[in-house]
Amino acid sequence: MSLLPKPQMRGLLAKRLRFHIVGAMITSLGCAVLYKYGVAEPRKRAYADFYKDYDSMKDFEAMREAGVFESVQPKNS
Amino acid sequence: MLSLPALRVGTLARRGVLGAASIRAAHGHSGHVATQEDMSVPHYYDKRSFPLPDVPYQKELGTEQKALKEKEKGSWKQLSNEEKVALYHLKFNQTFAEMNRPSNEWKTVLGGIFVFFGITGLIVSPLAVSPVFPPKPRTLTDEWKAQQVKRMLDMRINPIQGFSAKWDYDKNEWKK
């Protein structure tokens, strides 16, 4: 019977903790970075672009003509 | 109406084919004796989560086994490897490798799940198309839904990233 190599006897919990803590840090930071640059920044840009040339009165007149308001009627009726 | 298949299942069960014990034995779970163990005294068990049986596996020892036990009381360096393995098998039934061996039980479980899904589908699907349900509400007709979409676009629902953002107001059509 050949001798097997001596297995790891100590530091098992420390090794597991290190692996998992490093992995958890990387995973959570990665999720945060992906969300920021995948979702948050495009959304902020979309809102800024929308409101840059937004004419609220023109939008209001369009909605009024479509007849969705109760306080004002379309101009021709 | 239901008695004939029930009779046939009864004969199959009596043959032990469908029994839970035979399915468990097919996957190598219990290799137990047919007689009932006396549960009022401590008994041997192989358990992965608590591998400390109450009694050794071989309780009554033959003469060479008794001699081996006497030799065990001395220094263990004088024991050969075969003697150490023999002492192990006196104390324990299965090794950890044998106890923890994987089985094919998951295939049986999954297969049984799908079989019962199928039976349920066979029972339910005729009912789904038959006229047991009341007529659908008028808010689900295509005409109503089109008027609803038009009203949502008129109100500019979610004009930045959502619903109305996908509508081209100049050309009066959905954006490509």
Coordinates of N, CA and C in Angstrom, one line a residue:
Chain A
M1 N 0.8 -1.2 0.0 CA 0.0 0.0 0.0 C 0.9 1.2 0.0
S2 N 0.7 2.1 -1.0 CA 1.6 3.3 -1.1 C 1.1 4.3 -0.1
L3 N 2.0 5.2 0.3 CA 1.5 6.2 1.3 C 0.9 7.4 0.5
L4 N -0.3 7.8 1.0 CA -1.0 8.9 0.5 C -0.3 10.2 1.0
P5 N -0.3 11.3 0.2 CA 0.2 12.6 0.8 C -0.6 13.0 2.0
K6 N 0.0 13.6 3.0 CA -0.7 14.0 4.2 C -1.7 15.2 3.8
P7 N -2.9 15.0 4.2 CA -3.9 16.0 3.8 C -3.7 17.3 4.6
Q8 N -4.4 18.4 4.2 CA -4.3 19.6 4.9 C -5.0 19.5 6.3
M9 N -4.3 19.8 7.3 CA -4.8 19.5 8.6 C -5.3 20.8 9.3
R10 N -4.7 21.9 9.0 CA -5.1 23.2 9.7 C -5.5 24.3 8.8
G11 N -6.1 25.2 9.3 CA -6.5 26.4 8.5 C -7.6 26.2 7.5
L12 N -8.4 25.2 7.7 CA -9.4 24.9 6.7 C -10.5 26.0 6.7
L13 N -10.9 26.4 7.9 CA -11.9 27.5 7.9 C -11.4 28.8 7.4
A14 N -10.1 29.1 7.8 CA -9.6 30.3 7.3 C -9.5 30.4 5.8
K15 N -9.1 29.2 5.2 CA -9.0 29.2 3.7 C -10.4 29.4 3.1
R16 N -11.4 28.7 3.7 CA -12.8 28.8 3.1 C -13.2 30.3 3.3
L17 N -13.0 30.9 4.4 CA -13.5 32.2 4.6 C -12.8 33.2 3.7
R18 N -11.5 33.0 3.5 CA -10.8 33.9 2.5 C -11.4 33.8 1.1
F19 N -11.6 32.6 0.7 CA -12.1 32.4 -0.6 C -13.5 33.0 -0.8
H20 N -14.3 32.8 0.2 CA -15.7 33.3 0.1 C -15.8 34.8 0.3
I21 N -15.0 35.4 1.2 CA -15.0 36.8 1.4 C -14.5 37.6 0.1
V22 N -13.4 37.1 -0.4 CA -12.9 37.7 -1.6 C -14.0 37.6 -2.8
G23 N -14.5 36.4 -2.9 CA -15.5 36.2 -3.9 C -16.8 37.1 -3.7
A24 N -17.2 37.2 -2.5 CA -18.4 38.1 -2.2 C -18.1 39.5 -2.5
M25 N -16.9 40.0 -2.1 CA -16.5 41.4 -2.4 C -16.6 41.6 -3.9
I26 N -15.9 40.7 -4.7 CA -15.8 40.9 -6.1 C -17.2 40.9 -6.7
T27 N -18.0 39.9 -6.3 CA -19.4 39.8 -6.9 C -20.2 41.0 -6.6
S28 N -20.2 41.5 -5.3 CA -21.1 42.6 -5.0 C -20.6 43.9 -5.7
L29 N -19.3 44.1 -5.7 CA -18.8 45.3 -6.4 C -19.1 45.2 -7.9
G30 N -18.9 44.0 -8.4 CA -19.2 43.8 -9.9 C -20.6 44.1 -10.2
C31 N -21.6 43.6 -9.3 CA -23.0 43.9 -9.5 C -23.2 45.4 -9.5
A32 N -22.6 46.1 -8.5 CA -22.9 47.5 -8.4 C -22.4 48.3 -9.6
V33 N -21.2 47.9 -10.0 CA -20.6 48.6 -11.2 C -21.4 48.4 -12.4
L34 N -21.8 47.1 -12.6 CA -22.6 46.8 -13.8 C -23.9 47.5 -13.8
Y35 N -24.6 47.6 -12.6 CA -25.8 48.3 -12.5 C -25.6 49.8 -12.8
K36 N -24.6 50.4 -12.2 CA -24.4 51.8 -12.4 C -24.2 52.1 -13.9
Y37 N -23.3 51.4 -14.6 CA -23.0 51.7 -16.0 C -24.0 51.1 -17.0
G38 N -24.8 50.1 -16.5 CA -25.7 49.5 -17.4 C -27.1 50.1 -17.4
V39 N -27.5 50.5 -16.1 CA -28.8 51.0 -15.9 C -28.9 52.5 -15.5
A40 N -28.1 52.8 -14.5 CA -28.3 54.1 -13.9 C -27.9 55.3 -14.8
E41 N -26.6 55.1 -15.4 CA -26.1 56.2 -16.3 C -27.0 56.4 -17.5
P42 N -27.3 55.3 -18.2 CA -28.2 55.5 -19.4 C -29.5 56.1 -19.0
R43 N -30.1 55.8 -17.8 CA -31.3 56.4 -17.5 C -31.2 57.9 -17.2
K44 N -30.1 58.2 -16.5 CA -29.9 59.7 -16.3 C -29.7 60.4 -17.6
R45 N -29.0 59.8 -18.5 CA -28.8 60.4 -19.8 C -30.1 60.6 -20.6
A46 N -30.9 59.5 -20.5 CA -32.2 59.6 -21.2 C -33.1 60.7 -20.7
Y47 N -33.1 60.8 -19.4 CA -33.9 61.9 -18.8 C -33.4 63.3 -19.2
A48 N -32.0 63.4 -19.1 CA -31.4 64.7 -19.4 C -31.8 65.1 -20.9
D49 N -31.6 64.1 -21.8 CA -31.9 64.4 -23.2 C -33.3 64.7 -23.4
F50 N -34.2 64.0 -22.7 CA -35.7 64.3 -22.9 C -36.0 65.8 -22.5
Y51 N -35.4 66.2 -21.4 CA -35.8 67.5 -20.8 C -35.0 68.6 -21.4
K52 N -34.0 68.3 -22.2 CA -33.2 69.4 -22.7 C -34.0 70.3 -23.7
D53 N -34.8 69.6 -24.6 CA -35.6 70.4 -25.6 C -37.0 70.2 -25.4
Y54 N -37.5 70.1 -24.1 CA -38.9 69.7 -23.8 C -39.7 71.0 -23.7
D55 N -40.7 71.1 -24.5 CA -41.7 72.2 -24.5 C -42.9 71.7 -23.8
S56 N -43.1 72.1 -22.5 CA -44.2 71.5 -21.8 C -45.6 72.0 -22.3
M57 N -45.6 73.3 -22.7 CA -46.9 73.9 -23.2 C -47.3 73.2 -24.5
K58 N -46.3 72.9 -25.3 CA -46.7 72.2 -26.6 C -47.3 70.8 -26.3
D59 N -46.6 70.1 -25.3 CA -47.1 68.8 -24.9 C -48.5 68.9 -24.3
F60 N -48.7 70.0 -23.6 CA -50.0 70.1 -22.9 C -51.1 70.3 -24.0
E61 N -50.8 71.2 -25.0 CA -51.8 71.4 -26.0 C -52.1 70.2 -26.8
A62 N -51.1 69.3 -27.0 CA -51.3 68.1 -27.8 C -52.2 67.2 -26.9
M63 N -52.0 67.1 -25.6 CA -52.8 66.3 -24.8 C -54.2 66.8 -24.7
R64 N -54.3 68.2 -24.7 CA -55.7 68.8 -24.7 C -56.5 68.4 -25.9
E65 N -55.8 68.5 -27.1 CA -56.5 68.2 -28.3 C -56.9 66.7 -28.3
A66 N -56.2 65.8 -27.7 CA -56.5 64.4 -27.7 C -57.7 64.2 -26.8
G67 N -58.0 65.1 -25.9 CA -59.2 65.0 -25.1 C -59.1 64.2 -23.9
V68 N -57.9 64.2 -23.3 CA -57.7 63.4 -22.0 C -58.0 64.2 -20.8
F69 N -58.2 65.5 -20.9 CA -58.4 66.3 -19.7 C -59.8 66.5 -19.4
E70 N -60.1 66.7 -18.1 CA -61.5 67.1 -17.7 C -61.6 68.5 -17.4
S71 N -60.5 69.2 -17.1 CA -60.6 70.6 -16.7 C -60.6 71.5 -18.0
V72 N -60.0 71.1 -19.1 CA -60.0 71.9 -20.3 C -60.5 71.0 -21.4
Q73 N -61.3 71.6 -22.3 CA -61.8 70.9 -23.5 C -60.9 71.1 -24.7
P74 N -61.0 70.3 -25.7 CA -60.2 70.6 -26.9 C -60.7 72.0 -27.5
K75 N -59.8 72.7 -28.2 CA -60.1 74.1 -28.6 C -61.3 74.2 -29.6
N76 N -61.5 73.1 -30.4 CA -62.6 73.3 -31.4 C -64.0 73.0 -30.9
S77 N -64.1 72.3 -29.8 CA -65.4 71.8 -29.4 C -66.2 72.9 -28.6
Chain B
M1 N -66.4 1.8 -11.8 CA -65.7 2.5 -12.9 C -64.2 2.6 -12.5
L2 N -63.9 2.9 -11.3 CA -62.5 3.0 -10.9 C -62.0 1.7 -10.2
S3 N -62.9 0.7 -10.2 CA -62.5 -0.5 -9.4 C -61.5 -1.4 -10.1
L4 N -61.6 -1.4 -11.5 CA -60.8 -2.4 -12.2 C -59.3 -2.0 -12.2
P5 N -58.9 -0.8 -12.5 CA -57.5 -0.4 -12.4 C -57.0 -0.5 -10.9
A6 N -57.9 -0.3 -10.0 CA -57.5 -0.3 -8.6 C -57.2 -1.8 -8.2
L7 N -57.9 -2.8 -8.8 CA -57.6 -4.2 -8.5 C -56.2 -4.5 -9.0
R8 N -56.0 -4.0 -10.3 CA -54.7 -4.4 -10.9 C -53.5 -3.8 -10.1
V9 N -53.7 -2.6 -9.6 CA -52.7 -1.9 -8.8 C -52.5 -2.7 -7.6
G10 N -53.6 -3.3 -7.0 CA -53.5 -4.0 -5.8 C -52.6 -5.2 -6.0
T11 N -52.8 -6.0 -7.1 CA -51.9 -7.2 -7.3 C -50.5 -6.8 -7.5
L12 N -50.3 -5.7 -8.2 CA -48.9 -5.2 -8.4 C -48.2 -4.9 -7.1
A13 N -49.0 -4.2 -6.3 CA -48.4 -3.8 -5.0 C -48.1 -5.0 -4.1
R14 N -49.0 -6.0 -4.2 CA -48.8 -7.2 -3.4 C -47.5 -7.9 -3.9
R15 N -47.2 -7.8 -5.2 CA -45.9 -8.4 -5.6 C -44.7 -7.5 -5.2
G16 N -45.0 -6.4 -4.6 CA -43.9 -5.6 -4.1 C -43.2 -4.7 -5.2
V17 N -43.8 -4.7 -6.4 CA -43.2 -4.0 -7.5 C -43.2 -2.5 -7.3
L18 N -44.4 -2.1 -6.8 CA -44.6 -0.6 -6.7 C -44.3 -0.2 -5.3
G19 N -43.9 -1.1 -4.4 CA -43.7 -0.7 -3.0 C -42.6 0.3 -2.8
A20 N -42.7 1.1 -1.8 CA -41.6 2.0 -1.6 C -40.4 1.3 -1.1
A21 N -40.6 0.2 -0.4 CA -39.4 -0.6 0.0 C -38.6 -1.1 -1.1
S22 N -39.3 -1.6 -2.2 CA -38.6 -2.2 -3.3 C -37.9 -1.1 -4.1
I23 N -38.5 0.1 -4.2 CA -37.9 1.2 -4.9 C -36.7 1.7 -4.2
R24 N -36.8 1.7 -2.8 CA -35.6 2.2 -2.0 C -34.5 1.2 -2.1
A25 N -34.9 -0.1 -2.1 CA -33.9 -1.2 -2.2 C -33.2 -1.1 -3.6
A26 N -34.0 -0.8 -4.6 CA -33.4 -0.7 -6.0 C -32.3 0.4 -6.0
H27 N -32.4 1.4 -5.2 CA -31.4 2.5 -5.2 C -30.4 2.2 -4.1
G28 N -30.4 1.1 -3.5 CA -29.3 0.7 -2.5 C -29.4 1.5 -1.2
H29 N -30.7 1.8 -0.8 CA -30.8 2.5 0.5 C -30.6 1.6 1.7
S30 N -31.7 0.8 1.9 CA -31.6 -0.1 3.1 C -31.1 -1.4 2.7
G31 N -30.2 -2.1 3.4 CA -29.9 -3.5 3.0 C -30.3 -4.3 4.2
H32 N -31.5 -3.9 4.7 CA -31.9 -4.3 6.0 C -32.5 -5.7 6.0
V33 N -32.5 -6.4 7.1 CA -33.0 -7.7 7.3 C -34.6 -7.6 7.2
A34 N -35.2 -8.7 7.0 CA -36.7 -8.7 6.9 C -37.3 -8.6 8.3
T35 N -36.6 -9.1 9.3 CA -37.2 -9.1 10.6 C -37.0 -7.7 11.2
Q36 N -37.8 -7.4 12.2 CA -37.8 -6.1 12.8 C -36.7 -6.1 13.9
E37 N -35.9 -5.0 13.9 CA -34.9 -4.9 14.9 C -35.5 -4.6 16.3
D38 N -34.8 -5.0 17.3 CA -35.3 -4.7 18.7 C -34.9 -3.3 19.0
M39 N -35.8 -2.4 19.0 CA -35.5 -0.9 19.2 C -35.3 -0.5 20.6
S40 N -35.4 -1.5 21.6 CA -35.3 -1.1 23.0 C -33.8 -1.1 23.4
V41 N -32.9 -1.7 22.6 CA -31.5 -1.7 22.9 C -30.8 -0.8 21.9
P42 N -29.6 -0.3 22.2 CA -28.8 0.5 21.2 C -28.5 -0.4 20.1
H43 N -28.5 0.2 18.8 CA -28.2 -0.6 17.7 C -27.3 0.1 16.8
Y44 N -26.7 -0.6 15.8 CA -25.6 0.0 15.0 C -26.3 0.8 13.8
Y45 N -25.7 1.9 13.4 CA -26.2 2.6 12.3 C -25.0 3.3 11.6
D46 N -25.1 3.4 10.3 CA -24.1 4.2 9.5 C -24.8 5.5 9.2
K47 N -24.3 6.6 9.7 CA -24.9 7.9 9.5 C -23.8 8.9 9.1
R48 N -24.0 9.6 8.0 CA -23.0 10.5 7.6 C -22.9 11.7 8.5
S49 N -24.0 12.2 9.0 CA -24.0 13.4 9.8 C -23.6 13.2 11.2
F50 N -23.6 11.9 11.7 CA -23.2 11.6 13.1 C -22.6 10.3 13.1
P51 N -21.3 10.1 12.6 CA -20.8 8.8 12.4 C -20.3 8.1 13.6
L52 N -21.0 8.1 14.7 CA -20.6 7.5 16.0 C -21.7 6.5 16.4
P53 N -21.6 5.3 15.9 CA -22.7 4.3 16.2 C -22.6 4.0 17.7
D54 N -23.8 3.6 18.2 CA -23.9 3.3 19.7 C -23.1 2.0 20.0
V55 N -23.1 1.0 19.1 CA -22.5 -0.2 19.4 C -21.6 -0.6 18.2
P56 N -20.6 -1.4 18.4 CA -19.7 -1.8 17.3 C -20.6 -2.8 16.4
Y57 N -20.1 -2.9 15.2 CA -20.8 -3.7 14.2 C -20.9 -5.1 14.6
Q58 N -19.7 -5.7 14.9 CA -19.7 -7.1 15.2 C -19.6 -7.2 16.7
K59 N -20.8 -7.7 17.3 CA -20.8 -7.7 18.8 C -20.2 -9.0 19.3
E60 N -20.6 -10.2 18.6 CA -20.1 -11.5 19.1 C -18.9 -11.7 18.2
L61 N -17.7 -12.0 18.9 CA -16.5 -12.1 18.2 C -16.1 -13.6 18.2
G62 N -15.5 -14.1 17.1 CA -14.9 -15.4 17.0 C -13.6 -15.4 17.8
T63 N -12.9 -16.6 17.8 CA -11.7 -16.7 18.6 C -10.6 -15.9 18.0
E64 N -10.4 -15.9 16.7 CA -9.2 -15.1 16.2 C -9.6 -13.6 16.3
Q65 N -10.9 -13.3 16.2 CA -11.2 -11.9 16.4 C -11.0 -11.4 17.8
K66 N -11.2 -12.3 18.8 CA -11.0 -12.0 20.2 C -9.5 -11.8 20.4
A67 N -8.7 -12.7 19.7 CA -7.2 -12.6 19.8 C -6.7 -11.2 19.3
L68 N -7.4 -10.8 18.1 CA -7.0 -9.6 17.5 C -7.3 -8.4 18.4
K69 N -8.5 -8.5 19.1 CA -8.8 -7.4 20.0 C -7.8 -7.3 21.2
E70 N -7.3 -8.5 21.6 CA -6.3 -8.5 22.7 C -5.0 -7.8 22.2
K71 N -4.7 -8.1 20.9 CA -3.4 -7.5 20.4 C -3.6 -6.0 20.2
E72 N -4.9 -5.6 20.0 CA -5.1 -4.2 19.8 C -4.8 -3.4 21.1
K73 N -4.9 -4.1 22.2 CA -4.7 -3.4 23.5 C -3.2 -3.0 23.7
G74 N -2.3 -3.6 22.9 CA -0.9 -3.3 23.0 C -0.6 -2.1 22.1
S75 N 0.7 -2.0 21.7 CA 1.1 -0.9 20.8 C 0.5 -1.2 19.4
W76 N 0.0 -0.1 18.8 CA -0.6 -0.3 17.4 C 0.5 -0.4 16.4
K77 N 1.7 -0.2 16.7 CA 2.8 -0.3 15.7 C 3.0 -1.7 15.3
Q78 N 2.6 -2.7 16.1 CA 2.9 -4.1 15.8 C 1.8 -4.7 15.0
L79 N 0.7 -3.9 14.7 CA -0.4 -4.4 13.9 C 0.0 -4.2 12.4
S80 N -0.3 -5.3 11.6 CA -0.1 -5.2 10.2 C -1.3 -4.4 9.6
N81 N -1.1 -4.1 8.3 CA -2.2 -3.3 7.7 C -3.5 -4.1 7.6
E82 N -3.3 -5.4 7.3 CA -4.6 -6.3 7.2 C -5.3 -6.4 8.5
E83 N -4.5 -6.4 9.6 CA -5.1 -6.5 10.9 C -5.8 -5.2 11.2
K84 N -5.2 -4.0 10.8 CA -5.9 -2.8 11.1 C -7.2 -2.7 10.3
V85 N -7.2 -3.2 9.0 CA -8.4 -3.2 8.2 C -9.5 -4.1 8.9
A86 N -9.0 -5.3 9.4 CA -9.9 -6.2 10.0 C -10.5 -5.6 11.2
L87 N -9.7 -4.9 12.0 CA -10.3 -4.3 13.2 C -11.3 -3.2 12.8
Y88 N -11.0 -2.5 11.7 CA -12.0 -1.5 11.3 C -13.3 -2.1 10.9
H89 N -13.2 -3.3 10.2 CA -14.5 -3.9 9.8 C -15.2 -4.6 10.9
L90 N -14.5 -4.8 12.1 CA -15.2 -5.3 13.3 C -16.1 -4.2 13.8
K91 N -15.5 -3.0 13.8 CA -16.2 -1.9 14.4 C -17.3 -1.3 13.5
F92 N -17.0 -1.2 12.2 CA -17.9 -0.5 11.3 C -18.3 -1.3 10.2
N93 N -19.6 -1.1 9.7 CA -20.1 -1.8 8.6 C -19.6 -1.3 7.3
Q94 N -20.0 0.0 7.0 CA -19.6 0.5 5.7 C -18.5 1.6 5.9
T95 N -17.6 1.7 5.0 CA -16.7 2.9 5.0 C -17.4 4.1 4.6
F96 N -16.7 5.3 4.9 CA -17.3 6.5 4.5 C -17.6 6.6 3.0
A97 N -16.7 6.0 2.2 CA -16.9 6.0 0.8 C -18.1 5.2 0.4
E98 N -18.3 4.1 1.0 CA -19.4 3.3 0.7 C -20.7 3.9 1.2
M99 N -20.6 4.5 2.4 CA -21.8 5.1 3.0 C -22.3 6.3 2.1
N100 N -21.3 7.1 1.6 CA -21.7 8.3 1.0 C -21.8 8.2 -0.5
R101 N -21.8 7.0 -1.0 CA -21.8 6.8 -2.5 C -23.0 7.4 -3.1
P102 N -22.9 8.0 -4.3 CA -24.0 8.6 -4.9 C -24.9 7.5 -5.5
S103 N -26.2 7.8 -5.7 CA -27.1 6.9 -6.3 C -27.8 7.5 -7.4
N104 N -28.6 6.7 -8.1 CA -29.4 7.2 -9.2 C -30.8 7.5 -8.8
E105 N -31.0 7.8 -7.5 CA -32.4 8.0 -7.1 C -33.0 9.2 -7.7
W106 N -32.2 10.2 -8.0 CA -32.8 11.5 -8.5 C -33.5 11.2 -9.8
K107 N -33.0 10.3 -10.6 CA -33.7 10.0 -11.9 C -35.1 9.5 -11.6
T108 N -35.2 8.6 -10.6 CA -36.5 8.0 -10.3 C -37.4 9.1 -9.8
V109 N -36.9 10.0 -9.0 CA -37.7 11.1 -8.4 C -38.2 12.0 -9.5
L110 N -37.3 12.4 -10.4 CA -37.7 13.3 -11.5 C -38.7 12.6 -12.4
G111 N -38.4 11.4 -12.7 CA -39.3 10.6 -13.6 C -40.7 10.5 -13.0
G112 N -40.8 10.3 -11.7 CA -42.1 10.2 -11.1 C -42.8 11.5 -11.1
I113 N -42.0 12.6 -10.9 CA -42.7 13.9 -11.0 C -43.3 14.2 -12.3
F114 N -42.5 13.8 -13.4 CA -43.0 14.1 -14.7 C -44.2 13.2 -15.1
V115 N -44.1 12.0 -14.5 CA -45.3 11.1 -14.8 C -46.6 11.7 -14.2
F116 N -46.5 12.2 -13.0 CA -47.7 12.8 -12.4 C -48.1 14.1 -13.1
F117 N -47.1 14.8 -13.6 CA -47.4 16.0 -14.4 C -48.3 15.6 -15.6
G118 N -47.8 14.5 -16.2 CA -48.5 14.0 -17.4 C -49.9 13.5 -17.1
I119 N -50.1 12.8 -16.0 CA -51.4 12.3 -15.6 C -52.3 13.5 -15.4
T120 N -51.8 14.5 -14.6 CA -52.6 15.7 -14.4 C -52.9 16.4 -15.7
G121 N -52.0 16.5 -16.6 CA -52.3 17.1 -17.9 C -53.4 16.4 -18.6
L122 N -53.4 15.1 -18.6 CA -54.4 14.3 -19.3 C -55.8 14.6 -18.7
I123 N -55.8 14.8 -17.3 CA -57.1 15.0 -16.7 C -57.6 16.4 -16.9
V124 N -56.6 17.4 -16.9 CA -57.0 18.8 -16.9 C -57.3 19.3 -18.3
S125 N -56.5 18.9 -19.3 CA -56.6 19.5 -20.6 C -57.9 19.4 -21.3
P126 N -58.7 18.3 -21.2 CA -60.0 18.3 -21.8 C -60.9 19.3 -21.1
L127 N -60.7 19.6 -19.8 CA -61.5 20.6 -19.1 C -61.2 22.0 -19.6
A128 N -60.0 22.2 -20.0 CA -59.6 23.6 -20.3 C -60.2 24.1 -21.6
V129 N -60.5 23.2 -22.5 CA -61.1 23.6 -23.8 C -62.6 23.5 -23.8
S130 N -63.1 22.7 -22.9 CA -64.6 22.5 -22.9 C -65.3 23.8 -22.4
P131 N -66.6 24.0 -22.6 CA -67.2 25.2 -22.3 C -67.6 25.3 -20.8
V132 N -66.6 25.3 -19.9 CA -66.9 25.4 -18.5 C -66.7 26.9 -18.0
F133 N -66.0 27.7 -18.8 CA -65.6 29.0 -18.4 C -66.6 30.0 -18.9
P134 N -66.9 31.1 -18.1 CA -67.8 32.2 -18.6 C -67.1 33.0 -19.7
P135 N -67.9 33.8 -20.5 CA -67.3 34.6 -21.6 C -66.3 35.6 -21.0
K136 N -65.3 35.9 -21.8 CA -64.3 36.8 -21.4 C -64.8 38.2 -21.2
P137 N -64.3 39.0 -20.3 CA -64.8 40.4 -20.1 C -64.5 41.3 -21.4
R138 N -65.3 42.3 -21.6 CA -65.2 43.1 -22.8 C -63.9 43.9 -22.8
T139 N -63.3 44.1 -21.6 CA -62.0 44.8 -21.6 C -60.9 44.0 -22.2
L140 N -61.1 42.7 -22.5 CA -60.0 41.9 -23.1 C -60.2 41.8 -24.6
T141 N -61.3 42.4 -25.2 CA -61.4 42.3 -26.7 C -60.4 43.2 -27.3
D142 N -60.1 42.9 -28.6 CA -59.0 43.7 -29.3 C -59.4 45.1 -29.5
E143 N -60.7 45.4 -29.7 CA -61.2 46.7 -29.9 C -61.0 47.6 -28.7
W144 N -61.4 47.0 -27.6 CA -61.2 47.8 -26.3 C -59.7 48.0 -26.0
K145 N -58.9 47.0 -26.3 CA -57.4 47.1 -26.0 C -56.8 48.2 -26.9
A146 N -57.2 48.3 -28.1 CA -56.7 49.3 -29.0 C -57.1 50.7 -28.5
Q147 N -58.4 50.8 -28.1 CA -58.8 52.2 -27.6 C -58.0 52.5 -26.3
Q148 N -57.7 51.5 -25.5 CA -56.9 51.7 -24.3 C -55.5 52.2 -24.6
V149 N -54.9 51.5 -25.6 CA -53.5 51.9 -26.0 C -53.5 53.4 -26.5
K150 N -54.5 53.7 -27.3 CA -54.6 55.1 -27.8 C -54.7 56.1 -26.7
R151 N -55.5 55.8 -25.7 CA -55.7 56.7 -24.6 C -54.4 56.8 -23.8
M152 N -53.7 55.7 -23.6 CA -52.4 55.8 -22.9 C -51.4 56.6 -23.6
L153 N -51.4 56.5 -24.9 CA -50.4 57.3 -25.7 C -50.8 58.8 -25.6
D154 N -52.2 59.1 -25.7 CA -52.6 60.5 -25.6 C -52.2 61.1 -24.2
M155 N -52.2 60.3 -23.2 CA -51.9 60.8 -21.9 C -50.4 60.8 -21.7
R156 N -49.6 60.4 -22.6 CA -48.1 60.4 -22.6 C -47.6 59.6 -21.4
I157 N -48.2 58.4 -21.3 CA -47.7 57.4 -20.2 C -46.2 57.1 -20.4
N158 N -45.4 57.4 -19.4 CA -43.9 57.0 -19.4 C -43.2 57.4 -20.7
P159 N -43.2 58.8 -20.9 CA -42.7 59.2 -22.2 C -41.2 59.2 -22.4
I160 N -40.4 58.9 -21.3 CA -39.0 59.0 -21.4 C -38.3 57.7 -21.7
Q161 N -38.7 56.6 -21.0 CA -38.0 55.3 -21.2 C -39.0 54.2 -21.4
G162 N -40.3 54.5 -21.2 CA -41.3 53.4 -21.1 C -42.2 53.4 -22.3
F163 N -43.5 53.4 -22.0 CA -44.6 53.1 -23.0 C -44.6 54.1 -24.2
S164 N -44.8 55.4 -23.9 CA -45.0 56.4 -24.9 C -43.6 56.7 -25.6
A165 N -42.5 56.4 -25.0 CA -41.2 56.6 -25.6 C -41.0 55.8 -26.8
K166 N -41.8 54.7 -27.0 CA -41.7 53.8 -28.1 C -42.6 54.2 -29.3
W167 N -43.4 55.3 -29.1 CA -44.3 55.7 -30.1 C -43.8 57.0 -30.8
D168 N -43.8 57.0 -32.1 CA -43.4 58.1 -32.9 C -44.6 59.1 -33.1
Y169 N -44.6 60.2 -32.4 CA -45.8 61.1 -32.4 C -45.9 61.8 -33.7
D170 N -44.8 62.0 -34.4 CA -44.8 62.8 -35.7 C -45.4 61.9 -36.8
K171 N -44.9 60.6 -36.8 CA -45.4 59.8 -37.9 C -46.6 58.9 -37.5
N172 N -47.0 59.0 -36.3 CA -48.2 58.3 -35.8 C -48.0 56.8 -36.0
E173 N -46.9 56.3 -35.6 CA -46.7 54.8 -35.6 C -45.7 54.4 -34.6
W174 N -45.5 53.2 -34.3 CA -44.5 52.7 -33.4 C -43.1 52.9 -33.9
K175 N -42.2 53.3 -33.1 CA -40.8 53.5 -33.5 C -40.2 52.2 -33.9
K176 N -39.4 52.3 -34.9 CA -38.8 51.1 -35.4 C -37.7 50.6 -34.5

